Tab-separated table of C-alpha atoms in Angstrom:
chain	number	residue	atom	x	y	z
O	1	MET	CA	-7.042	-7.322	21.349
O	2	MET	CA	-6.322	-7.334	17.628
O	3	LYS	CA	-3.011	-5.470	17.214
O	4	THR	CA	-2.146	-3.121	13.631
O	5	ILE	CA	1.890	-3.048	11.705
O	6	VAL	CA	3.751	-0.889	11.220
O	7	LYS	CA	6.634	-1.315	8.258
O	8	ASN	CA	8.475	1.502	8.218
O	9	VAL	CA	11.239	3.006	5.361
O	10	ALA	CA	13.173	6.282	5.207
O	11	LEU	CA	12.458	7.784	1.600
O	12	SER	CA	13.710	7.906	-1.188
O	13	GLY	CA	12.384	6.848	-4.278
O	14	MET	CA	10.088	3.821	-5.445
O	15	LEU	CA	9.468	1.390	-2.775
O	16	LEU	CA	8.977	-2.389	-3.955
O	17	LEU	CA	5.989	-4.025	-0.962
O	18	ALA	CA	5.073	-7.630	-1.192
O	19	ALA	CA	2.571	-9.355	1.030
O	20	ALA	CA	0.809	-12.750	0.830
O	21	THR	CA	-2.007	-13.182	2.519
O	22	ALA	CA	-5.281	-10.896	5.809
O	23	ASN	CA	-9.290	-8.938	9.022
O	24	ALA	CA	-11.236	-6.859	11.857
O	25	ARG	CA	-13.582	-4.040	12.024
O	26	GLU	CA	-13.992	-2.368	14.872
O	27	HIS	CA	-13.176	0.859	13.388
O	28	ALA	CA	-16.422	1.365	10.688
O	29	ASN	CA	-18.169	3.631	13.193
O	30	ASP	CA	-14.956	5.798	14.779
O	31	LYS	CA	-14.880	9.174	14.621
O	32	ARG	CA	-13.412	12.700	16.668
O	33	THR	CA	-14.053	15.761	16.147
O	34	ILE	CA	-11.746	17.476	13.385
O	35	ASP	CA	-10.750	21.288	13.697
O	36	ARG	CA	-11.093	22.642	9.926
O	37	ASN	CA	-9.699	25.467	11.205
O	38	SER	CA	-5.972	24.011	11.502
O	39	PHE	CA	-5.072	23.235	7.233
O	40	LYS	CA	-3.779	24.979	4.933
O	41	THR	CA	-7.092	26.845	3.620
O	42	GLU	CA	-5.745	25.975	-0.340
O	43	ALA	CA	-6.599	22.310	0.336
O	44	GLY	CA	-8.742	21.459	-2.404
O	45	ASP	CA	-12.436	20.311	-2.757
O	46	CYS	CA	-12.443	16.183	-3.588
O	47	THR	CA	-14.543	13.814	-2.335
O	48	THR	CA	-14.773	10.901	-0.649
O	49	PRO	CA	-12.546	7.751	-3.277
O	50	ALA	CA	-15.294	5.121	-3.943
O	51	ALA	CA	-13.816	2.831	-6.404
O	52	GLN	CA	-12.809	-0.853	-5.381
O	53	PHE	CA	-11.241	-3.603	-7.299
O	54	ASP	CA	-9.395	-7.216	-6.753
O	55	LEU	CA	-6.010	-8.379	-8.107
O	56	ASP	CA	-6.552	-11.447	-8.628
O	57	ILE	CA	-5.189	-13.406	-11.193
O	58	ASN	CA	-3.601	-15.942	-8.805
O	59	ASN	CA	-4.361	-18.449	-5.020
O	60	VAL	CA	-5.250	-14.409	-3.537
O	61	ARG	CA	-7.933	-11.914	-4.358
O	62	ALA	CA	-6.803	-8.844	-2.876
O	63	ARG	CA	-8.867	-5.636	-2.827
O	64	MET	CA	-7.196	-2.369	-3.464
O	65	LEU	CA	-8.761	1.106	-3.003
O	66	THR	CA	-7.738	4.398	-4.312
O	67	GLY	CA	-8.246	6.022	-0.949
O	68	GLY	CA	-4.570	5.124	-0.433
O	69	ASP	CA	-5.525	1.620	1.619
O	70	LEU	CA	-5.909	-2.089	0.145
O	71	TRP	CA	-6.947	-5.447	1.640
O	72	TRP	CA	-11.207	-4.022	2.972
O	73	ASN	CA	-14.033	-3.016	1.249
O	74	LEU	CA	-14.312	-0.644	4.227
O	75	SER	CA	-16.464	-3.121	6.898
O	76	GLU	CA	-15.044	-6.628	5.887
O	77	ALA	CA	-11.491	-8.213	5.577
O	78	ARG	CA	-11.040	-8.797	1.440
O	79	TYR	CA	-6.587	-10.415	1.675
O	80	GLU	CA	-8.647	-13.724	0.759
O	81	VAL	CA	-5.972	-16.455	0.477
O	82	PRO	CA	-6.664	-18.995	-0.495
O	83	LYS	CA	-8.738	-17.754	-3.163
O	84	GLY	CA	-12.298	-19.782	-3.254
O	85	ASP	CA	-14.785	-19.537	-5.581
O	86	GLY	CA	-17.788	-17.341	-3.656
O	87	THR	CA	-19.923	-20.729	-1.851
O	88	GLY	CA	-17.785	-21.915	0.726
O	89	ALA	CA	-16.197	-19.566	4.001
O	90	ARG	CA	-14.391	-17.432	2.862
O	91	LEU	CA	-10.540	-17.106	4.174
O	92	ASN	CA	-8.975	-13.645	5.495
O	93	ALA	CA	-5.105	-13.111	6.310
O	94	ILE	CA	-4.662	-9.491	6.114
O	95	PHE	CA	-7.932	-6.970	7.437
O	96	SER	CA	-6.863	-3.335	5.586
O	97	GLY	CA	-3.678	-1.533	4.825
O	98	SER	CA	-2.773	1.702	4.013
O	99	ILE	CA	0.184	3.908	3.184
O	100	TRP	CA	1.833	6.803	5.662
O	101	ILE	CA	3.715	8.845	4.393
O	102	SER	CA	6.009	12.276	6.902
O	103	GLY	CA	8.619	14.687	6.868
O	104	TYR	CA	9.719	18.382	7.787
O	105	ASP	CA	10.005	21.262	6.099
O	106	GLN	CA	12.410	24.427	5.229
O	107	GLY	CA	10.711	25.197	7.601
O	108	GLY	CA	10.170	21.993	10.026
O	109	ASN	CA	6.888	22.122	10.414
O	110	LEU	CA	5.661	18.336	10.278
O	111	LYS	CA	3.468	17.510	7.260
O	112	VAL	CA	1.665	13.908	7.267
O	113	ALA	CA	-0.275	11.865	5.023
O	114	ALA	CA	-1.508	8.362	6.100
O	115	GLN	CA	-4.611	6.727	6.554
O	116	ARG	CA	-6.296	3.622	8.285
O	117	TYR	CA	-9.845	3.182	8.355
O	118	ARG	CA	-11.749	5.872	6.885
O	119	GLY	CA	-13.923	7.396	9.728
O	120	THR	CA	-12.595	10.072	10.762
O	121	GLY	CA	-11.803	10.928	6.645
O	122	ASP	CA	-9.796	11.274	4.071
O	123	ASP	CA	-5.467	12.251	3.750
O	124	PHE	CA	-6.242	10.282	-0.419
O	125	TRP	CA	-7.560	11.022	-3.300
O	126	PRO	CA	-7.554	9.635	-6.889
O	127	GLY	CA	-5.498	11.722	-9.254
O	128	PRO	CA	-2.133	13.409	-10.593
O	129	LEU	CA	-1.654	16.900	-8.988
O	130	ASN	CA	-0.696	19.867	-12.030
O	131	SER	CA	2.868	21.018	-12.392
O	132	GLN	CA	1.907	23.629	-9.148
O	133	GLY	CA	1.641	20.452	-6.187
O	134	ASN	CA	-3.024	21.100	-7.217
O	135	ILE	CA	-5.103	19.194	-8.381
O	136	ASP	CA	-9.266	19.828	-9.080
O	137	LYS	CA	-12.965	18.045	-8.464
O	138	ALA	CA	-13.280	17.104	-11.008
O	139	THR	CA	-9.601	15.824	-12.279
O	140	CYS	CA	-10.581	13.430	-8.636
O	141	THR	CA	-13.424	11.548	-9.861
O	142	LYS	CA	-12.391	11.305	-13.144
O	143	TYR	CA	-9.161	8.620	-12.043
O	144	ASP	CA	-11.606	7.311	-8.763
O	145	ARG	CA	-10.731	4.032	-11.243
O	146	PHE	CA	-7.994	1.454	-11.597
O	147	PHE	CA	-6.887	0.688	-14.815
O	148	ASN	CA	-6.580	-3.505	-15.641
O	149	VAL	CA	-3.951	-5.630	-17.661
O	150	LEU	CA	-3.157	-9.382	-17.994
O	151	GLY	CA	-0.244	-10.254	-18.914
O	152	SER	CA	-2.108	-12.912	-21.782
O	153	ASN	CA	-3.344	-9.320	-23.173
O	154	ILE	CA	0.230	-7.690	-23.508
O	155	GLU	CA	1.490	-11.195	-25.428
O	156	ILE	CA	-0.646	-11.080	-28.063
O	157	ALA	CA	-0.430	-7.116	-28.294
O	158	GLN	CA	3.482	-8.815	-28.596
O	159	THR	CA	3.506	-11.436	-31.359
O	160	ALA	CA	1.333	-9.164	-33.491
O	161	PHE	CA	3.668	-6.172	-33.346
O	162	LEU	CA	6.735	-8.438	-34.229
O	163	GLY	CA	4.626	-10.524	-36.681
O	164	GLY	CA	4.685	-6.858	-39.095
O	165	ASN	CA	2.521	-4.655	-40.108
O	166	ALA	CA	0.197	-4.747	-36.557
O	167	THR	CA	-2.968	-2.171	-36.608
O	168	VAL	CA	-5.290	-1.232	-34.142
O	169	ALA	CA	-7.967	-4.394	-34.612
O	170	ASP	CA	-4.772	-6.857	-33.615
O	171	ILE	CA	-4.012	-5.039	-30.423
O	172	PRO	CA	-6.435	-5.952	-27.064
O	173	LYS	CA	-8.184	-3.080	-25.768
O	174	ASP	CA	-6.941	-3.004	-22.165
O	175	VAL	CA	-3.360	-2.944	-23.726
O	176	LEU	CA	-4.540	0.312	-25.862
O	177	ALA	CA	-6.238	1.862	-22.314
O	178	TRP	CA	-3.467	1.917	-20.528
O	179	PRO	CA	-2.295	4.640	-18.943
O	180	ALA	CA	0.739	6.214	-20.152
O	181	LYS	CA	2.814	9.298	-21.037
O	182	GLY	CA	1.096	9.785	-24.665
O	183	ASN	CA	-1.655	7.259	-25.270
O	184	GLN	CA	-3.073	9.446	-28.208
O	185	TYR	CA	-5.422	5.712	-28.315
O	186	LEU	CA	-6.910	6.615	-24.891
O	187	ALA	CA	-7.383	10.089	-25.253
O	188	SER	CA	-9.471	9.575	-28.220
O	189	ASP	CA	-11.152	6.336	-28.258
O	190	VAL	CA	-14.114	6.491	-26.069
O	191	THR	CA	-14.911	3.042	-26.067
O	192	LEU	CA	-12.004	2.006	-24.701
O	193	LEU	CA	-12.565	2.569	-21.009
O	194	GLY	CA	-16.176	4.992	-21.815
O	195	GLU	CA	-14.478	7.682	-21.344
O	196	THR	CA	-11.063	9.631	-23.333
O	197	PHE	CA	-7.848	10.423	-21.208
O	198	VAL	CA	-4.550	12.845	-22.290
O	199	VAL	CA	-2.024	11.458	-20.705
O	200	ASN	CA	1.294	13.691	-20.891
O	201	ASP	CA	3.107	13.400	-17.658
O	202	ASN	CA	4.401	9.521	-16.551
O	203	LEU	CA	2.380	7.998	-15.035
O	204	ALA	CA	1.707	3.916	-15.593
O	205	PRO	CA	4.924	1.912	-16.704
O	206	PHE	CA	5.637	0.897	-19.505
O	207	LYS	CA	8.588	-0.213	-21.582
O	208	ASP	CA	9.290	2.653	-24.467
O	209	PHE	CA	10.293	-0.265	-27.163
O	210	ASP	CA	11.222	2.892	-29.869
O	211	GLY	CA	12.370	5.278	-27.444
O	212	ASP	CA	10.447	8.411	-28.601
O	213	GLY	CA	9.617	9.343	-24.812
O	214	PHE	CA	5.384	8.202	-25.753
O	215	TYR	CA	3.008	4.879	-25.175
O	216	ASP	CA	2.198	3.147	-28.841
O	217	PRO	CA	2.088	-0.703	-28.902
O	218	LEU	CA	1.425	-0.249	-32.397
O	219	LYS	CA	5.035	0.423	-31.716
O	220	GLY	CA	6.738	-2.678	-29.571
O	221	ASP	CA	4.926	-0.607	-26.287
O	222	TYR	CA	4.312	-1.978	-23.645
O	223	PRO	CA	2.783	-1.862	-19.911
O	224	TYR	CA	5.803	-3.858	-17.855
O	225	ILE	CA	7.387	-3.308	-14.189
O	226	PRO	CA	10.692	-0.953	-13.662
O	227	CYS	CA	13.590	-2.253	-12.819
O	228	ARG	CA	16.300	-0.307	-10.956
O	229	ASN	CA	19.070	-1.596	-12.307
O	230	GLY	CA	16.793	-1.005	-15.086
O	231	GLU	CA	17.803	-5.030	-16.075
O	232	ALA	CA	14.354	-6.234	-16.449
O	233	GLU	CA	11.576	-5.427	-18.564
O	234	ALA	CA	8.882	-7.959	-16.792
O	235	TYR	CA	5.304	-8.440	-17.028
O	236	GLY	CA	2.811	-10.306	-14.488
O	237	ASP	CA	-0.107	-11.513	-15.298
O	238	GLN	CA	-2.428	-9.265	-14.165
O	239	MET	CA	-1.043	-5.575	-13.538
O	240	VAL	CA	-3.093	-3.242	-12.255
O	241	PHE	CA	-2.514	1.027	-11.675
O	242	TRP	CA	-3.764	3.732	-9.912
O	243	VAL	CA	-2.594	7.217	-8.980
O	244	ILE	CA	-2.886	8.896	-6.038
O	245	ASN	CA	-2.606	12.476	-4.119
O	246	ASP	CA	-3.296	14.093	-0.767
O	247	ALA	CA	-3.554	17.351	-1.720
O	248	GLY	CA	-7.431	16.776	-2.649
O	249	ASN	CA	-8.520	17.870	-0.058
O	250	ILE	CA	-7.779	18.775	4.198
O	251	HIS	CA	-6.343	15.341	5.838
O	252	THR	CA	-9.095	14.757	8.103
O	253	GLU	CA	-8.209	11.070	9.097
O	254	SER	CA	-4.543	12.344	10.376
O	255	ASN	CA	-5.063	16.163	10.709
O	256	GLY	CA	-1.809	16.449	9.198
O	257	GLN	CA	-0.717	19.298	6.991
O	258	SER	CA	-0.652	18.049	2.973
O	259	ILE	CA	2.788	17.102	2.022
O	260	GLY	CA	1.408	17.311	-2.231
O	261	VAL	CA	2.783	14.331	-2.963
O	262	GLN	CA	1.003	11.869	-5.862
O	263	ILE	CA	2.098	8.329	-6.135
O	264	ASN	CA	1.271	5.950	-8.941
O	265	ALA	CA	0.339	2.418	-7.370
O	266	LEU	CA	0.901	-0.378	-9.443
O	267	GLY	CA	0.046	-3.713	-7.591
O	268	PHE	CA	0.358	-6.557	-10.048
O	269	ALA	CA	0.769	-10.731	-9.749
O	270	PHE	CA	1.600	-14.089	-11.232
O	271	GLN	CA	0.216	-17.786	-12.032
O	272	THR	CA	2.313	-19.701	-10.731
O	273	THR	CA	2.966	-23.546	-9.456
O	274	ASP	CA	5.064	-22.026	-6.214
O	275	GLU	CA	4.835	-19.721	-3.137
O	276	VAL	CA	4.631	-16.862	-5.582
O	277	ASN	CA	1.487	-17.756	-6.108
O	278	ASN	CA	0.148	-16.822	-2.480
O	279	MET	CA	1.037	-13.587	-3.437
O	280	THR	CA	0.582	-9.170	-4.223
O	281	PHE	CA	3.922	-6.734	-5.297
O	282	TYR	CA	3.041	-3.392	-4.765
O	283	LYS	CA	5.236	-0.875	-6.589
O	284	TYR	CA	4.978	2.930	-5.973
O	285	GLU	CA	6.185	5.718	-7.871
O	286	ILE	CA	6.315	8.718	-4.444
O	287	VAL	CA	6.697	11.542	-6.649
O	288	ASN	CA	6.686	15.653	-4.024
O	289	LYS	CA	4.875	17.663	-6.426
O	290	ASN	CA	5.167	20.484	-4.128
O	291	SER	CA	7.801	23.231	-4.483
O	292	LEU	CA	9.011	23.148	-0.563
O	293	GLN	CA	12.216	19.975	-0.116
O	294	LEU	CA	10.513	17.862	2.858
O	295	ASN	CA	13.219	16.978	5.501
O	296	ASN	CA	13.705	13.677	7.407
O	297	THR	CA	11.088	11.764	5.290
O	298	LEU	CA	9.998	8.469	6.590
O	299	ILE	CA	7.270	5.883	4.851
O	300	SER	CA	5.391	2.953	6.970
O	301	GLN	CA	2.756	0.224	5.016
O	302	ASN	CA	0.637	-0.079	7.497
O	303	VAL	CA	-1.257	-2.957	8.267
O	304	ASP	CA	-3.646	-4.441	9.954
O	305	PRO	CA	-3.111	-8.367	9.955
O	306	ASP	CA	-6.135	-10.434	10.771
O	307	LEU	CA	-5.262	-14.198	10.003
O	308	GLY	CA	-8.459	-15.753	10.153
O	309	CYS	CA	-9.491	-15.404	13.700
O	310	PHE	CA	-8.331	-11.906	14.491
O	311	GLU	CA	-7.823	-12.938	18.475
O	312	ASN	CA	-5.083	-15.593	18.107
O	313	ASP	CA	-2.400	-13.391	15.755
O	314	TYR	CA	0.605	-12.890	17.093
O	315	ILE	CA	3.080	-10.876	15.211
O	316	GLY	CA	7.277	-10.378	15.319
O	317	CYS	CA	9.627	-9.388	12.507
O	318	ASP	CA	12.797	-10.936	10.624
O	319	VAL	CA	15.070	-7.591	10.770
O	320	ALA	CA	18.219	-8.746	7.946
O	321	ASN	CA	15.892	-10.109	5.541
O	322	SER	CA	13.350	-6.663	6.577
O	323	VAL	CA	10.019	-9.091	6.331
O	324	GLY	CA	6.884	-9.290	9.249
O	325	VAL	CA	5.232	-11.407	10.277
O	326	VAL	CA	2.245	-12.853	11.850
O	327	TYR	CA	1.688	-15.710	12.614
O	328	ASN	CA	-1.479	-18.200	14.918
O	329	GLY	CA	-0.361	-18.761	18.882
O	330	THR	CA	-2.675	-21.663	19.523
O	331	ALA	CA	-2.821	-24.691	17.449
O	332	ILE	CA	-5.950	-24.689	15.694
O	333	ASP	CA	-7.264	-21.270	14.753
O	334	ILE	CA	-10.803	-20.876	15.314
O	335	ASP	CA	-13.827	-19.089	13.436
O	336	CYS	CA	-14.445	-16.062	15.796
O	337	GLN	CA	-17.447	-13.507	15.519
O	338	GLY	CA	-18.383	-14.371	12.867
O	339	ILE	CA	-15.067	-14.632	10.527
O	340	SER	CA	-13.174	-17.827	9.699
O	341	GLY	CA	-10.620	-19.439	10.699
O	342	TYR	CA	-7.294	-21.398	9.349
O	343	GLY	CA	-8.384	-24.256	11.142
O	344	SER	CA	-5.147	-27.206	11.906
O	345	GLU	CA	-3.562	-25.523	8.155
O	346	LEU	CA	-2.023	-22.661	10.041
O	347	PRO	CA	-0.348	-19.854	7.433
O	348	MET	CA	2.347	-17.181	8.387
O	349	LEU	CA	2.195	-13.866	6.838
O	350	GLY	CA	5.008	-12.682	5.149
O	351	VAL	CA	5.096	-8.645	4.354
O	352	ASP	CA	7.905	-7.868	2.471
O	353	PHE	CA	10.037	-4.599	1.126
O	354	PHE	CA	11.388	-6.309	-2.501
O	355	GLU	CA	12.990	-3.200	-3.688
O	356	GLY	CA	13.078	-0.992	-0.805
O	357	PRO	CA	14.590	2.491	-1.200
O	358	LEU	CA	17.514	3.830	-1.249
O	359	ALA	CA	20.223	5.887	1.081
O	360	ASP	CA	21.244	9.790	0.446
O	361	ASP	CA	23.623	8.419	-1.104
O	362	GLY	CA	22.009	6.039	-3.880
O	363	VAL	CA	23.113	3.228	-3.885
O	364	THR	CA	22.484	1.547	-0.208
O	365	GLN	CA	19.082	0.201	-0.113
O	366	LEU	CA	17.190	1.488	3.031
O	367	GLY	CA	15.462	-2.051	4.660
O	368	MET	CA	12.712	-1.249	7.488
O	369	SER	CA	14.316	0.920	9.251
O	370	SER	CA	11.261	0.362	12.617
O	371	PHE	CA	8.824	-2.374	13.274
O	372	MET	CA	6.692	-0.881	15.434
O	373	TYR	CA	2.889	-2.395	16.578
O	374	TYR	CA	-0.203	-0.845	17.387
O	375	ASN	CA	-3.653	-2.066	19.050
O	376	ASN	CA	-7.026	-0.855	17.568
O	377	ASP	CA	-8.358	0.702	20.553
O	378	ASN	CA	-7.281	3.902	22.406
O	379	SER	CA	-7.064	2.949	25.857
O	380	ASN	CA	-2.846	3.712	25.829
O	381	ASP	CA	-0.193	4.533	25.066
O	382	ARG	CA	-0.747	1.463	22.269
O	383	SER	CA	-3.498	2.103	20.746
O	384	ASP	CA	-4.072	4.023	18.008
O	385	PRO	CA	-2.411	7.485	16.969
O	386	SER	CA	-5.127	10.834	16.461
O	387	SER	CA	-3.034	13.575	14.642
O	388	ALA	CA	-0.008	14.281	13.044
O	389	GLN	CA	2.315	13.666	15.692
O	390	GLN	CA	1.515	10.689	17.401
O	391	TYR	CA	1.375	8.973	13.383
O	392	ARG	CA	4.904	10.136	12.992
O	393	ASN	CA	5.801	8.375	16.261
O	394	PHE	CA	4.873	5.277	15.229
O	395	GLN	CA	6.877	6.180	12.049
O	396	GLU	CA	9.983	6.324	14.188
O	397	GLY	CA	9.846	3.112	15.929
O	398	LYS	CA	8.400	4.989	19.144
O	399	TRP	CA	4.820	5.138	21.110
O	400	LYS	CA	2.269	7.337	20.361
O	401	ASN	CA	3.926	9.286	23.819
O	402	GLY	CA	6.731	10.240	21.545
O	403	VAL	CA	7.834	7.031	24.210
O	404	PRO	CA	10.829	5.055	22.810
O	405	VAL	CA	10.737	1.657	23.335
O	406	VAL	CA	12.521	-0.489	25.223
O	407	PHE	CA	13.187	-3.943	24.991
O	408	GLY	CA	11.454	-7.313	26.312
O	409	GLY	CA	7.820	-7.960	27.638
O	410	ASN	CA	5.090	-5.710	25.128
O	411	GLY	CA	7.764	-3.352	24.495
O	412	LEU	CA	6.302	-0.834	26.705
O	413	ASN	CA	6.879	-1.991	29.542
O	414	GLY	CA	10.106	-3.838	28.931
O	415	CYS	CA	11.947	-5.768	30.471
O	416	ASN	CA	14.718	-2.526	31.331
O	417	SER	CA	15.137	0.524	29.201
O	418	THR	CA	17.242	-0.674	27.122
O	419	PRO	CA	15.627	0.990	23.430
O	420	VAL	CA	15.328	-1.071	20.666
O	421	THR	CA	14.229	0.010	17.089
O	422	HIS	CA	12.571	-3.128	16.431
O	423	VAL	CA	9.611	-5.549	18.437
O	424	PHE	CA	9.587	-9.000	18.372
O	425	PRO	CA	13.229	-9.198	16.426
O	426	GLY	CA	13.204	-13.548	17.784
O	427	ASN	CA	12.379	-16.269	16.791
O	428	PRO	CA	9.434	-17.549	18.844
O	429	SER	CA	10.809	-20.937	18.866
O	430	ASP	CA	14.116	-20.059	19.827
O	431	PRO	CA	13.487	-18.893	24.330
O	432	THR	CA	16.220	-17.101	24.168
O	433	GLN	CA	14.365	-14.771	21.783
O	434	TRP	CA	12.310	-11.628	22.388
O	435	SER	CA	9.087	-12.369	20.826
O	436	GLU	CA	5.808	-12.328	21.623
O	437	VAL	CA	5.920	-16.335	22.706
O	438	ASN	CA	8.766	-15.236	24.787
O	439	PRO	CA	8.764	-12.439	26.280
O	440	GLN	CA	11.791	-12.325	28.441
O	441	CYS	CA	11.303	-10.465	31.802
């Protein structure tokens, strides 16, 4: 049975997620009855997001979508590594992934925004929220897209600026079209993207060379990857920006109440000659646009890893380094159910929080507070969540019914009643440590 990983951290700011390598599909027709009376009446009228785009500058071709999900095309795996030329078998390491966020308002009401396979609906929609935490259908539709820029074109723009007397004609279109605050070119030139965008708030990150708070590449500004300590001013070989929210409509995936959260998402990759060439990176700026505080907030990266053939995958985690791991449980990764396996050249997949959120003290970096899995079926307490509380239970390192994970075995029917927060944290090559290879019971 395929397992879906739930990596959890407590939310306190920005999250940088790096992943390398993916497949599943039984939820394509998953449906359940939705009680629409349980949702807030002020939900927006946005429709299901449609845009898709590939981050593909290096040895990975990673699909991104504007509905809170990643790495698939709504029916098939699209995290291809090594990236092929389209003529041979496609090798994927991940089937899909998504963001989960939950917390409690001042009245103790649970708020959840979570996406999985879209078989029952949506919890996220494209576009930035206004100052009241709302969004209309027109704005959702307008931002149902990706903004792509190449590092080689950023270099051209910087060379033109540093050479002096640069004009708009010297700046590549993708640099001019970066959706950063105050971008006058994107607001006035319809030829850049086919329509104009007026960006008055902080959206896509940029290096503000002249410090005026507004993006203008003719003044030395450029798209970049912000770091928490403010030291690095780097940009990727490819950078892709999109913005999503959870207030565009009622939450028909999690059945949860809207948080009023906006996520400014940045995917990027580097073209190198080392292992970084097999990685993609994602940075999320998560902004609560609701006037009410959200307490005990958790954010999770949900990953459905199908490492080639999904029938022989094992999972585990490195707690100290906040890494979730997927590896083959057999010596040969065969083809299965129309999915290409990796054969004898067995890879491993790692999902890592490189720069996780900070604790309430604003200093301590939080790692992976729990590591969970669930099976993609509806048969037991280790299966798919279908309610807001069940999503939250998985985020808290518990099973769907709220029962804590216990040491050993599959984590539900363990060796004893000792509660733990991370499943399969041991080295599978060490028979004394708990892993899927060594259940310890």
